[in-house]
JSON list of C-alpha atoms in Angstrom, two decimals:
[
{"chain": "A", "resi": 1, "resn": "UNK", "atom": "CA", "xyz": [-14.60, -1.75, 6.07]},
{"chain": "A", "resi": 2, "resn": "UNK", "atom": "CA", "xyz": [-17.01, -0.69, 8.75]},
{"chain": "A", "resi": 3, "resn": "UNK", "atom": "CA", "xyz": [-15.57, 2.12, 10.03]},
{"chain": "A", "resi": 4, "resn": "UNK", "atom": "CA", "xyz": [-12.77, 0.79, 11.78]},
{"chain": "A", "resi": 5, "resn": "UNK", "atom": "CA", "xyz": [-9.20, 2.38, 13.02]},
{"chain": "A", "resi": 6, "resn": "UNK", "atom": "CA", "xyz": [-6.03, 1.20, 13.38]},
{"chain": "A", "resi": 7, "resn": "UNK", "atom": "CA", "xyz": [-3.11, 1.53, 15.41]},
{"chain": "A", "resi": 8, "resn": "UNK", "atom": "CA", "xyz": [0.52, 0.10, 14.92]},
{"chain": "A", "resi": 9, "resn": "UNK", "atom": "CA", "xyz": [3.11, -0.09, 17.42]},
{"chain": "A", "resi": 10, "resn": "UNK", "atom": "CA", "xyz": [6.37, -2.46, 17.55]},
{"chain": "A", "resi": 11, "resn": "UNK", "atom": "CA", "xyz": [4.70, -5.72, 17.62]},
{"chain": "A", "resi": 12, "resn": "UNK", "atom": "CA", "xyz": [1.49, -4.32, 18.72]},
{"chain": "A", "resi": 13, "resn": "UNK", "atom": "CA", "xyz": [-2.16, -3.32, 16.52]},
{"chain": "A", "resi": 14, "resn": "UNK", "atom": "CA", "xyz": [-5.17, -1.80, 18.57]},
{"chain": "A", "resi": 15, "resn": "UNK", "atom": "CA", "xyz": [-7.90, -2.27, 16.15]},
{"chain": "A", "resi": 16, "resn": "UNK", "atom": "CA", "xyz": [-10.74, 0.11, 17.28]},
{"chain": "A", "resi": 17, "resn": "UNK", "atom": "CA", "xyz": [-14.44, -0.91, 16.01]},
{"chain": "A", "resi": 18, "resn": "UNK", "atom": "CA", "xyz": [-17.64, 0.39, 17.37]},
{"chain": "A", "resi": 19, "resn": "UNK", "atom": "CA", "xyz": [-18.30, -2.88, 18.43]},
{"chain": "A", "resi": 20, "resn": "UNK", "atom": "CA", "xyz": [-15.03, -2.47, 21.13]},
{"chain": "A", "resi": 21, "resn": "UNK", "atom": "CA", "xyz": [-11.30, -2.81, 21.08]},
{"chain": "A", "resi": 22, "resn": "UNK", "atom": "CA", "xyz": [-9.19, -5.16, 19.67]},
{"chain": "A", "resi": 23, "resn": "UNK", "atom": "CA", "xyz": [-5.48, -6.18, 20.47]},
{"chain": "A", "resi": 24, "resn": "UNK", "atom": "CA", "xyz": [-2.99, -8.12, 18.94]},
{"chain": "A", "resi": 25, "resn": "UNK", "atom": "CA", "xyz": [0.48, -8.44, 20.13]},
{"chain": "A", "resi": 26, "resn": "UNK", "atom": "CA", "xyz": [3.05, -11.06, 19.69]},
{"chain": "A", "resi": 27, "resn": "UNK", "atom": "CA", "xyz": [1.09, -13.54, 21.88]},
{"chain": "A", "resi": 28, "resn": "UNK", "atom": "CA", "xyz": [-0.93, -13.34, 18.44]},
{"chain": "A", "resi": 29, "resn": "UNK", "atom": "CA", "xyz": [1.72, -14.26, 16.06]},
{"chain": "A", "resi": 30, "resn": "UNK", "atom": "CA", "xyz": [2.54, -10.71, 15.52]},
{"chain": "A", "resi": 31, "resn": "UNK", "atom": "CA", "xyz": [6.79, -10.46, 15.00]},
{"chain": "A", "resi": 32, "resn": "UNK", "atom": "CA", "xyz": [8.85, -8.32, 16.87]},
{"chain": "A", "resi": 33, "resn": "UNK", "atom": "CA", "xyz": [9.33, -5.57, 14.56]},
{"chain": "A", "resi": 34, "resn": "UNK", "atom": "CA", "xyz": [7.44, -2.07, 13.99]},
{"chain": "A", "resi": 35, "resn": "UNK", "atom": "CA", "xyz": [4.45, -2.07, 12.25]},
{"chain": "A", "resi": 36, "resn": "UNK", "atom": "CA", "xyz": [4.27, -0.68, 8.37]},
{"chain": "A", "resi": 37, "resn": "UNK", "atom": "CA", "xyz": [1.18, -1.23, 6.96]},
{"chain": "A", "resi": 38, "resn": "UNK", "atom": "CA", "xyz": [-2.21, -3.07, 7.65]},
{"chain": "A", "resi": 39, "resn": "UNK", "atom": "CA", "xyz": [-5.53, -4.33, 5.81]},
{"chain": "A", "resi": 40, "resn": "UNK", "atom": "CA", "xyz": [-8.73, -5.75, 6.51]},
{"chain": "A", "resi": 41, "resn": "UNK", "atom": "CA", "xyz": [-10.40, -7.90, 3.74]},
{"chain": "A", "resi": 42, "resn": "UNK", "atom": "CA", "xyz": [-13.75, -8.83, 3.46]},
{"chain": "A", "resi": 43, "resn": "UNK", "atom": "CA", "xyz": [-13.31, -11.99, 4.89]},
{"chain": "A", "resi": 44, "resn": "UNK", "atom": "CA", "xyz": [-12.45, -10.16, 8.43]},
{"chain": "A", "resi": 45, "resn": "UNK", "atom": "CA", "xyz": [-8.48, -11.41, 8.21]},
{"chain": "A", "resi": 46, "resn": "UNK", "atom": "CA", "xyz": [-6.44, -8.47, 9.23]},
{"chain": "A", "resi": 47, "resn": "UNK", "atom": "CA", "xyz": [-2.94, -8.52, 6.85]},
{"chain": "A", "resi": 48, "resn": "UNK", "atom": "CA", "xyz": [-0.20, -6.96, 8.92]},
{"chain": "A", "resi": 49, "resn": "UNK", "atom": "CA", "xyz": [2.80, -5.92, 6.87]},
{"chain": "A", "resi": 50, "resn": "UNK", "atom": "CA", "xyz": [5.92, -5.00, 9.28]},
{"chain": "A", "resi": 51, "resn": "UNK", "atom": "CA", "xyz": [9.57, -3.51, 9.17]},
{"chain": "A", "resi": 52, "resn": "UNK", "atom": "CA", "xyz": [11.89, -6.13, 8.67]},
{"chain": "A", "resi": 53, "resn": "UNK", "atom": "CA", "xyz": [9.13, -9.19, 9.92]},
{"chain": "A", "resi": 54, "resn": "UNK", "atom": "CA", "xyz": [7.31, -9.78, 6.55]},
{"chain": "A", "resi": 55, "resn": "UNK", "atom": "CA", "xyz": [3.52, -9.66, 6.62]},
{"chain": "A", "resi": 56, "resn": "UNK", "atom": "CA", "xyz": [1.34, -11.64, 8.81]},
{"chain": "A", "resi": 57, "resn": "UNK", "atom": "CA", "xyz": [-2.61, -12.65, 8.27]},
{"chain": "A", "resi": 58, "resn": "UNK", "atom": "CA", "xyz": [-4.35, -12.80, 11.79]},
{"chain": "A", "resi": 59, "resn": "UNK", "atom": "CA", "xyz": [-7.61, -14.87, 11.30]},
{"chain": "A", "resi": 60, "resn": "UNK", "atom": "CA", "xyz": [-8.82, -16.58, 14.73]},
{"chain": "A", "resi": 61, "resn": "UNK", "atom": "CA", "xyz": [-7.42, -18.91, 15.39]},
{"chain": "A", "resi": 62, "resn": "UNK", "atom": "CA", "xyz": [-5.13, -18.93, 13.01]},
{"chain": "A", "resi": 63, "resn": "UNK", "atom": "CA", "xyz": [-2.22, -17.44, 12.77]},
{"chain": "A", "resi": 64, "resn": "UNK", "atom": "CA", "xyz": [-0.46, -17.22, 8.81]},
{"chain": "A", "resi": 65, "resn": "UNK", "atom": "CA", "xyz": [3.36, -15.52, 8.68]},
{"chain": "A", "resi": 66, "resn": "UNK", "atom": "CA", "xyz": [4.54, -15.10, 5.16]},
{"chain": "A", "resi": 67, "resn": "UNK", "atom": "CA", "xyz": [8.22, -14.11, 4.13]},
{"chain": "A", "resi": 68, "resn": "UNK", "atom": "CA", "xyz": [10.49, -14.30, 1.48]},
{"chain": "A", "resi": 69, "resn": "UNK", "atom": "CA", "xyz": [10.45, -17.91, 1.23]},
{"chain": "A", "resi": 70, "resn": "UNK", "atom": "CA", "xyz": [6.85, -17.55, 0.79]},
{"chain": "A", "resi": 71, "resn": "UNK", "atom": "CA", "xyz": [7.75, -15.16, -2.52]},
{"chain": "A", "resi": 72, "resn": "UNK", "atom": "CA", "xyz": [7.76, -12.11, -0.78]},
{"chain": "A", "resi": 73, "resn": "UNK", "atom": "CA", "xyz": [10.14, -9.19, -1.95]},
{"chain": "A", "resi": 74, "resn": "UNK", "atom": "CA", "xyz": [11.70, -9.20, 1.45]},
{"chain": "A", "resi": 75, "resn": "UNK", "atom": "CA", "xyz": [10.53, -9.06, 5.22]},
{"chain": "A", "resi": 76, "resn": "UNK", "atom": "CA", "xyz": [10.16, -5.07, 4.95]},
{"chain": "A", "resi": 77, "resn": "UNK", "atom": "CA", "xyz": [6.66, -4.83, 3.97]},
{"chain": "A", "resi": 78, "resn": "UNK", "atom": "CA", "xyz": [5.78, -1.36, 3.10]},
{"chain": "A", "resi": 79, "resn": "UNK", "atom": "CA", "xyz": [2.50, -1.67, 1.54]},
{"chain": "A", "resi": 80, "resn": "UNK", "atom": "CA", "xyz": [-0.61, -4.41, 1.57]},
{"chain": "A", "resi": 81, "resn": "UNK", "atom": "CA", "xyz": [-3.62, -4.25, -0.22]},
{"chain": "A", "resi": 82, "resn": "UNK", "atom": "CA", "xyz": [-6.14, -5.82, -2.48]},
{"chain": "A", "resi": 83, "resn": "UNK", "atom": "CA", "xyz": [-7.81, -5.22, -6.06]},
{"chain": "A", "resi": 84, "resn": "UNK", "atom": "CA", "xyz": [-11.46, -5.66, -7.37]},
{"chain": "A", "resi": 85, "resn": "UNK", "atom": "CA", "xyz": [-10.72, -9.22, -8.13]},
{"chain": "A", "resi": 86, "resn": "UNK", "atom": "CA", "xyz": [-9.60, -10.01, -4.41]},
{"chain": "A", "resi": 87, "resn": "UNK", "atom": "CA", "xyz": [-6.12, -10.61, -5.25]},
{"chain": "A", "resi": 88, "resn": "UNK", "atom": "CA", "xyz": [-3.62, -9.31, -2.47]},
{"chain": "A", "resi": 89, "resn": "UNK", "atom": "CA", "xyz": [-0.47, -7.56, -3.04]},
{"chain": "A", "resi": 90, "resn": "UNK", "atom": "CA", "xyz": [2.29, -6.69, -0.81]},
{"chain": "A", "resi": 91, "resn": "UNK", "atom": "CA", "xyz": [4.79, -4.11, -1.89]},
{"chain": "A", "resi": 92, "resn": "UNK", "atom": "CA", "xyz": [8.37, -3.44, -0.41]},
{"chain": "A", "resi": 93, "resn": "UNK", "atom": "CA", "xyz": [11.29, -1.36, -0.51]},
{"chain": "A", "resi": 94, "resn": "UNK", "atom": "CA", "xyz": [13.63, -4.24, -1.69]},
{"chain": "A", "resi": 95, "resn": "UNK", "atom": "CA", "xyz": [11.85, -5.78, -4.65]},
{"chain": "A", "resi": 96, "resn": "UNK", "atom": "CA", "xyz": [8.96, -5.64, -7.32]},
{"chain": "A", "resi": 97, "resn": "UNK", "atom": "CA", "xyz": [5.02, -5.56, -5.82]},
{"chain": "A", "resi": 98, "resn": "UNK", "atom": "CA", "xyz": [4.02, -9.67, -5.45]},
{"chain": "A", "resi": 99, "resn": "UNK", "atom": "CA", "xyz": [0.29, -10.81, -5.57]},
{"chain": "A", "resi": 100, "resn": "UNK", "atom": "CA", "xyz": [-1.20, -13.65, -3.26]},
{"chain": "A", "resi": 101, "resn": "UNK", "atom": "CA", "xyz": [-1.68, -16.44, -5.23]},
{"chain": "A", "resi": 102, "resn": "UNK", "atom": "CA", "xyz": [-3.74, -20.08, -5.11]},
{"chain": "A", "resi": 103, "resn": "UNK", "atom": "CA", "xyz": [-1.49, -22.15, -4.00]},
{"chain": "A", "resi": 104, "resn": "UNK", "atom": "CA", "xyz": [-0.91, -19.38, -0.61]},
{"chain": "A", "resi": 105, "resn": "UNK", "atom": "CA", "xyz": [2.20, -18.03, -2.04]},
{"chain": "A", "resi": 106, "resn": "UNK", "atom": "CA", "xyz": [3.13, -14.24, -3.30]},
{"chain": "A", "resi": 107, "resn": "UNK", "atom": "CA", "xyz": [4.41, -14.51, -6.72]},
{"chain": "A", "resi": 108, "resn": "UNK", "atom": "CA", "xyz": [5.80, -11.61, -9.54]},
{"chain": "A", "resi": 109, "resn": "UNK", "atom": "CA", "xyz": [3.04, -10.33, -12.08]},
{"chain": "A", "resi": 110, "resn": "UNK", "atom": "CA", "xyz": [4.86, -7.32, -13.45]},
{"chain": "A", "resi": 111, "resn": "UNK", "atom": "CA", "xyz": [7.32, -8.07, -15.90]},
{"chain": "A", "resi": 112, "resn": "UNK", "atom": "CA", "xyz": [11.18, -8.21, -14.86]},
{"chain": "A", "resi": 113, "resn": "UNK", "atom": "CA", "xyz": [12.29, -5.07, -13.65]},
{"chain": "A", "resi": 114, "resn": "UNK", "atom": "CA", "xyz": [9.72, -2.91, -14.92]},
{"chain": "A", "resi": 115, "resn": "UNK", "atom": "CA", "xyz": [9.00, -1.91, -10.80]},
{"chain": "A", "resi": 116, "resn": "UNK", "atom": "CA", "xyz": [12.20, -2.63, -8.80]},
{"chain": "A", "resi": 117, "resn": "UNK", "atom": "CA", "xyz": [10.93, -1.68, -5.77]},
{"chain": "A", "resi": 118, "resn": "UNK", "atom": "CA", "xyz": [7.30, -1.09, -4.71]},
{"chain": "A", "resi": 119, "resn": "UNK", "atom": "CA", "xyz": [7.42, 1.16, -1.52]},
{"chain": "A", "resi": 120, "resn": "UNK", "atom": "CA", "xyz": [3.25, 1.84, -1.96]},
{"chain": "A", "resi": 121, "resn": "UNK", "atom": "CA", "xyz": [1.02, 0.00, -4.50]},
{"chain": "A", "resi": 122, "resn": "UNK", "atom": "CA", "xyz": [-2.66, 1.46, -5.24]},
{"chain": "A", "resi": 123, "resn": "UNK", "atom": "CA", "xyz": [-5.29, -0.74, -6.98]},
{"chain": "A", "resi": 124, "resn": "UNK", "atom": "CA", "xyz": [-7.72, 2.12, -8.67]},
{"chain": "A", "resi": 125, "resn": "UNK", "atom": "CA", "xyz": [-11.12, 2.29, -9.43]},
{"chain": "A", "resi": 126, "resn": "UNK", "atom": "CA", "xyz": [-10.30, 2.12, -13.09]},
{"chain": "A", "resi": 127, "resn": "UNK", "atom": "CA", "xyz": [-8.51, -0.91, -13.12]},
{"chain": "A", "resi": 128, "resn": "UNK", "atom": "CA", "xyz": [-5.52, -0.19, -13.03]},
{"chain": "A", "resi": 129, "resn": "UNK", "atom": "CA", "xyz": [-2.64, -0.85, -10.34]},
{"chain": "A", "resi": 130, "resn": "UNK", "atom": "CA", "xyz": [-0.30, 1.75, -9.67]},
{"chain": "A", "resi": 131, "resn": "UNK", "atom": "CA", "xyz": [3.07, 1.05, -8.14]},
{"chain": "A", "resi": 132, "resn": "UNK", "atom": "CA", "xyz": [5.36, 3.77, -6.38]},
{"chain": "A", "resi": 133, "resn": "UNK", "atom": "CA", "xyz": [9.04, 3.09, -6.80]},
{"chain": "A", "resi": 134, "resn": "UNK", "atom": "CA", "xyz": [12.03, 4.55, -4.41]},
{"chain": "A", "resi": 135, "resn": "UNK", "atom": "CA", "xyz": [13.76, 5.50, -7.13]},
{"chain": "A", "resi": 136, "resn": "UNK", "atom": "CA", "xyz": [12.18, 4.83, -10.75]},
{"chain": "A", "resi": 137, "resn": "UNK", "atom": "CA", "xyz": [9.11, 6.81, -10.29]},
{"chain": "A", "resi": 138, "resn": "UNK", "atom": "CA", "xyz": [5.28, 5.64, -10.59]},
{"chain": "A", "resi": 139, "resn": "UNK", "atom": "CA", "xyz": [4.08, 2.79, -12.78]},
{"chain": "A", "resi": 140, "resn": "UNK", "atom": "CA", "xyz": [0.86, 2.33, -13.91]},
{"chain": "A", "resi": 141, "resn": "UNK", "atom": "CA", "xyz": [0.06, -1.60, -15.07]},
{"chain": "A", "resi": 142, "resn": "UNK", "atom": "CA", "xyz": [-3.09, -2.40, -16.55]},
{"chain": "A", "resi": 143, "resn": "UNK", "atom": "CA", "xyz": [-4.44, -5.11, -19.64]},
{"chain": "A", "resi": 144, "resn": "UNK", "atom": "CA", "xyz": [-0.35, -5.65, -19.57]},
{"chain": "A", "resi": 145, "resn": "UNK", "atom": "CA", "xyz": [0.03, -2.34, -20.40]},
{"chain": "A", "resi": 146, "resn": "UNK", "atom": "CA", "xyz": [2.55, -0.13, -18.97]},
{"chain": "A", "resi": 147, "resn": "UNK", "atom": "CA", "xyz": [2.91, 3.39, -18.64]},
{"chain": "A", "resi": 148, "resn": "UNK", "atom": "CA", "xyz": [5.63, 5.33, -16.43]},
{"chain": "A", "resi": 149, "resn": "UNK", "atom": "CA", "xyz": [5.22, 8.64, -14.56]},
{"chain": "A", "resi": 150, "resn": "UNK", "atom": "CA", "xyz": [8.84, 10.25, -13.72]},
{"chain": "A", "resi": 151, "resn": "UNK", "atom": "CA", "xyz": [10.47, 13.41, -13.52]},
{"chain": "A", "resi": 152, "resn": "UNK", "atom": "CA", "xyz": [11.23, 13.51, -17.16]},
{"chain": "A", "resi": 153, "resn": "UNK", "atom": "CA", "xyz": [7.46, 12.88, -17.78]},
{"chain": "A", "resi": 154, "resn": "UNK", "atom": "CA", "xyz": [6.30, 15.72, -15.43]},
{"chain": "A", "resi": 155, "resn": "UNK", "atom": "CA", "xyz": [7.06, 14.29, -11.77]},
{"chain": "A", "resi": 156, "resn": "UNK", "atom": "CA", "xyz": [8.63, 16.52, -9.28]},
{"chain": "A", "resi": 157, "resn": "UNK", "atom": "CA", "xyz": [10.94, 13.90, -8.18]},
{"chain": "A", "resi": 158, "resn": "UNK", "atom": "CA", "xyz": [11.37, 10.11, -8.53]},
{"chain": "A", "resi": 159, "resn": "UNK", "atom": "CA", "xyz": [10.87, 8.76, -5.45]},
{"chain": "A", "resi": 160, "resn": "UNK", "atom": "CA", "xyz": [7.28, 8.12, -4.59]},
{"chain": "A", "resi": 161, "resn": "UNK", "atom": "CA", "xyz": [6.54, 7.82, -0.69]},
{"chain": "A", "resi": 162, "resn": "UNK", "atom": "CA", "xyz": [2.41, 7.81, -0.54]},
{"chain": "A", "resi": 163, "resn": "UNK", "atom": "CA", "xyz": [-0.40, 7.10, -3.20]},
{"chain": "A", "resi": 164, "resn": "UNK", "atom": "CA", "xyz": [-4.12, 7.62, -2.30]},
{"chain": "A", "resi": 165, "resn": "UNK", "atom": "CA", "xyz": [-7.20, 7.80, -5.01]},
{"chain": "A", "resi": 166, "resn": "UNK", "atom": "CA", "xyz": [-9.88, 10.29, -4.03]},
{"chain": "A", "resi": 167, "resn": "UNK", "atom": "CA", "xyz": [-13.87, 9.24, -4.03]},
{"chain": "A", "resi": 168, "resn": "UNK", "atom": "CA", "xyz": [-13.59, 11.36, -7.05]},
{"chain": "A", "resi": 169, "resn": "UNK", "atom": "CA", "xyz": [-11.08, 9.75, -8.80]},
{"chain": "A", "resi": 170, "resn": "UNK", "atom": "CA", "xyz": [-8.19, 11.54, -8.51]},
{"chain": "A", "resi": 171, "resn": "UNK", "atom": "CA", "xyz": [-4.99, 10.18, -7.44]},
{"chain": "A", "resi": 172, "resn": "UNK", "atom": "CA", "xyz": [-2.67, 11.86, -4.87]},
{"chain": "A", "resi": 173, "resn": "UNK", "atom": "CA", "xyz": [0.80, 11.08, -4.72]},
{"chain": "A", "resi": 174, "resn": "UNK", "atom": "CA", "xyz": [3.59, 12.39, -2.54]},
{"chain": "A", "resi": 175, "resn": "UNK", "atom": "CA", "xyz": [7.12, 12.69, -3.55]},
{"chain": "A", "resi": 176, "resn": "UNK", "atom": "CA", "xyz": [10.17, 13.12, -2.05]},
{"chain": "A", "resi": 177, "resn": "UNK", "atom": "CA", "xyz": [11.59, 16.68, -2.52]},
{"chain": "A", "resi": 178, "resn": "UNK", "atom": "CA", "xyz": [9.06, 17.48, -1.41]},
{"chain": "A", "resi": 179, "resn": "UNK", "atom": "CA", "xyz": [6.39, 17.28, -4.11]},
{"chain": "A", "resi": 180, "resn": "UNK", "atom": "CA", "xyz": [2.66, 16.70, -3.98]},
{"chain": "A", "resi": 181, "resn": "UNK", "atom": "CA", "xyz": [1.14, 16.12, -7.34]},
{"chain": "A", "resi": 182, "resn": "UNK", "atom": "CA", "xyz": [-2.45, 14.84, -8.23]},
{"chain": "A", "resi": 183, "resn": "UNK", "atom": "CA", "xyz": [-3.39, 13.63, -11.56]},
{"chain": "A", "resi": 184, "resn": "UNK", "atom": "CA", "xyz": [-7.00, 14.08, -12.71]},
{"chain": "A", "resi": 185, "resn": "UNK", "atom": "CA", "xyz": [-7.80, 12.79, -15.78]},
{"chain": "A", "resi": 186, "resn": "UNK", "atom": "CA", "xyz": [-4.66, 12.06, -17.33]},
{"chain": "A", "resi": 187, "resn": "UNK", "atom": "CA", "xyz": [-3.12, 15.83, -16.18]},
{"chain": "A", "resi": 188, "resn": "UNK", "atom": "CA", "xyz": [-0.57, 16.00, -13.60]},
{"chain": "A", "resi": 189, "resn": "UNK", "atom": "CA", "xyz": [-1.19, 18.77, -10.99]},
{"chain": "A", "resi": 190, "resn": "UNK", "atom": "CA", "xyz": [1.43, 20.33, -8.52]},
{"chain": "A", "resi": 191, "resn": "UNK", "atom": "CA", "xyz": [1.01, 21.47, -5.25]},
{"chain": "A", "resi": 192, "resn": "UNK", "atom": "CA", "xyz": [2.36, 23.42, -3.00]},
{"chain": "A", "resi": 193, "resn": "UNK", "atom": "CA", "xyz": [3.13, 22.54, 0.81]},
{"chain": "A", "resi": 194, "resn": "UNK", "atom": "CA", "xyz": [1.31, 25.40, 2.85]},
{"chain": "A", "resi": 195, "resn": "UNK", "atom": "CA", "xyz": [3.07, 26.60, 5.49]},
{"chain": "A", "resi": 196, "resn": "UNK", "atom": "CA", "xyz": [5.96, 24.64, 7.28]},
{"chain": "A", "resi": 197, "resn": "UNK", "atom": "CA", "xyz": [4.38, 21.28, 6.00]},
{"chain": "A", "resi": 198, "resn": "UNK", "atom": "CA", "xyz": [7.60, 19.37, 4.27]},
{"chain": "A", "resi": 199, "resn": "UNK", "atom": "CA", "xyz": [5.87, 16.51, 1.90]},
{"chain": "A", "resi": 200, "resn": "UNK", "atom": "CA", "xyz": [8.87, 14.29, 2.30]},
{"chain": "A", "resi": 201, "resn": "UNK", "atom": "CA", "xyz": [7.54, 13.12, 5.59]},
{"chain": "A", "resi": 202, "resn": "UNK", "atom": "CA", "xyz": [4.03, 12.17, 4.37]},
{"chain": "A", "resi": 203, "resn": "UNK", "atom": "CA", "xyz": [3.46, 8.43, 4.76]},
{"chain": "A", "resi": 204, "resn": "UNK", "atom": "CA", "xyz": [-0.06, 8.21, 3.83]},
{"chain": "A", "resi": 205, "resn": "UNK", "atom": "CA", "xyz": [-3.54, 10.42, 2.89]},
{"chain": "A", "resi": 206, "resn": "UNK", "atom": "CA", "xyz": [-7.34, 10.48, 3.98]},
{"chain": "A", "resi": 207, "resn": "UNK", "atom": "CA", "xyz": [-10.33, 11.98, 2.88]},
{"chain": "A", "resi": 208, "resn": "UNK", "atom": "CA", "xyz": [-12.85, 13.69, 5.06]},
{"chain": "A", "resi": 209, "resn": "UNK", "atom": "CA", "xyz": [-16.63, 13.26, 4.93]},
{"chain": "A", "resi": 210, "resn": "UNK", "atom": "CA", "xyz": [-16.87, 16.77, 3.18]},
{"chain": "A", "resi": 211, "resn": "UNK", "atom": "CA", "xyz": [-14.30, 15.29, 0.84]},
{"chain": "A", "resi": 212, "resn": "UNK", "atom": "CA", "xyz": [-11.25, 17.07, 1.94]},
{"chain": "A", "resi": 213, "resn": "UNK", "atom": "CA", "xyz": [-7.81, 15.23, 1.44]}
]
């Protein structure tokens, strides 16, 4: 949120502010397992989601481990974020995206098996919450609505490995295949890899400044 970076290891996150660097290792509560995904909140908690450890919230002093007794899809935690309303969701490979609830517990808002898996979920501007399946393509939830993007619907493939919305608006998404596509305003766009870039390896987007993704 203020121009932070961060760095995941196995059971390690440098978090680099201008203010100085920040560690966290397993002296912090941090399990012993690689590091997936990571978000800070408003409230300065740091969610760490990990490969095969669940997700941990690291909130001096207090240290918060969640897992799939805690509703979690399983303890591979592939994506964590959270929507205008300042719900968090956790997606995974192994089951549907969950939401952080009241009572400090990650429950199931989609219905059954509409999103099997959730390997990146994307709150956007609009409203709505996309969710990128391993398999089933990209779902996007919104007033309990739900509409599905797949590769009989214009996809390049069904797996979904990234999604990233643009300051303009437009959602990225990487496939495997490998298949970029972005969708601006309802139409689905594909592009081609330059050069030796394979988009089956692509685990994530940024924007520049100049607004380059």
């Amino acid at each position: 949120s203020d121009g932070a970076v961060g760095v995941g290891a196995r059971a390690q996150l440098t978090w680099m502010r201008a203010a100085g660097i920040e560690r966290y290792g397993a002296e912090d509560g941090l399990p012993d397992a690689h590091i997936a995904t990571f978000l800070e909140d408003p409230e300065g908690s740091l969610w760490v989601g990990t490969d095969g450890g669940g997700l941990v919230r690291l909130r001096a002093p207090r240290v918060r481990a969640y897992g799939p007794e805690h509703g979690l899809s399983g303890p591979l935690v592939t994506s964590i974020v959270q929507d205008a309303e300042g719900t968090i969701w956790a997606g995974s490979r192994l089951g549907p995206p969950v939401a952080l609830t009241s009572q400090d517990r990650f429950d199931q808002r989609l219905p059954a098996g509409l999103a099997p898996t959730a390997v990146a979920v994307l709150p956007a501007s609009t409203g709505a919450l996309w969710v990128g399946t391993a398999s089933h393509g990209l779902i996007r939830w919104q007033n309990g609505r739900a509409e599905r993007l797949d590769s009989t619907t214009g996809l390049g493939a069904n797996s979904v490995r990234a999604l990233f919305e643009a300051r303009d608006g437009v959602l990225w998404i990487a496939l495997a295949g490998p298949v970029v596509h972005r969708i601006s305003n309802g139409a689905i766009e594909t592009l081609i890899p330059d050069g030796d870039l394979d988009a089956s390896t692509i685990s994530a987007f940024a924007q520049t400044p100049d607004g380059r993704v």
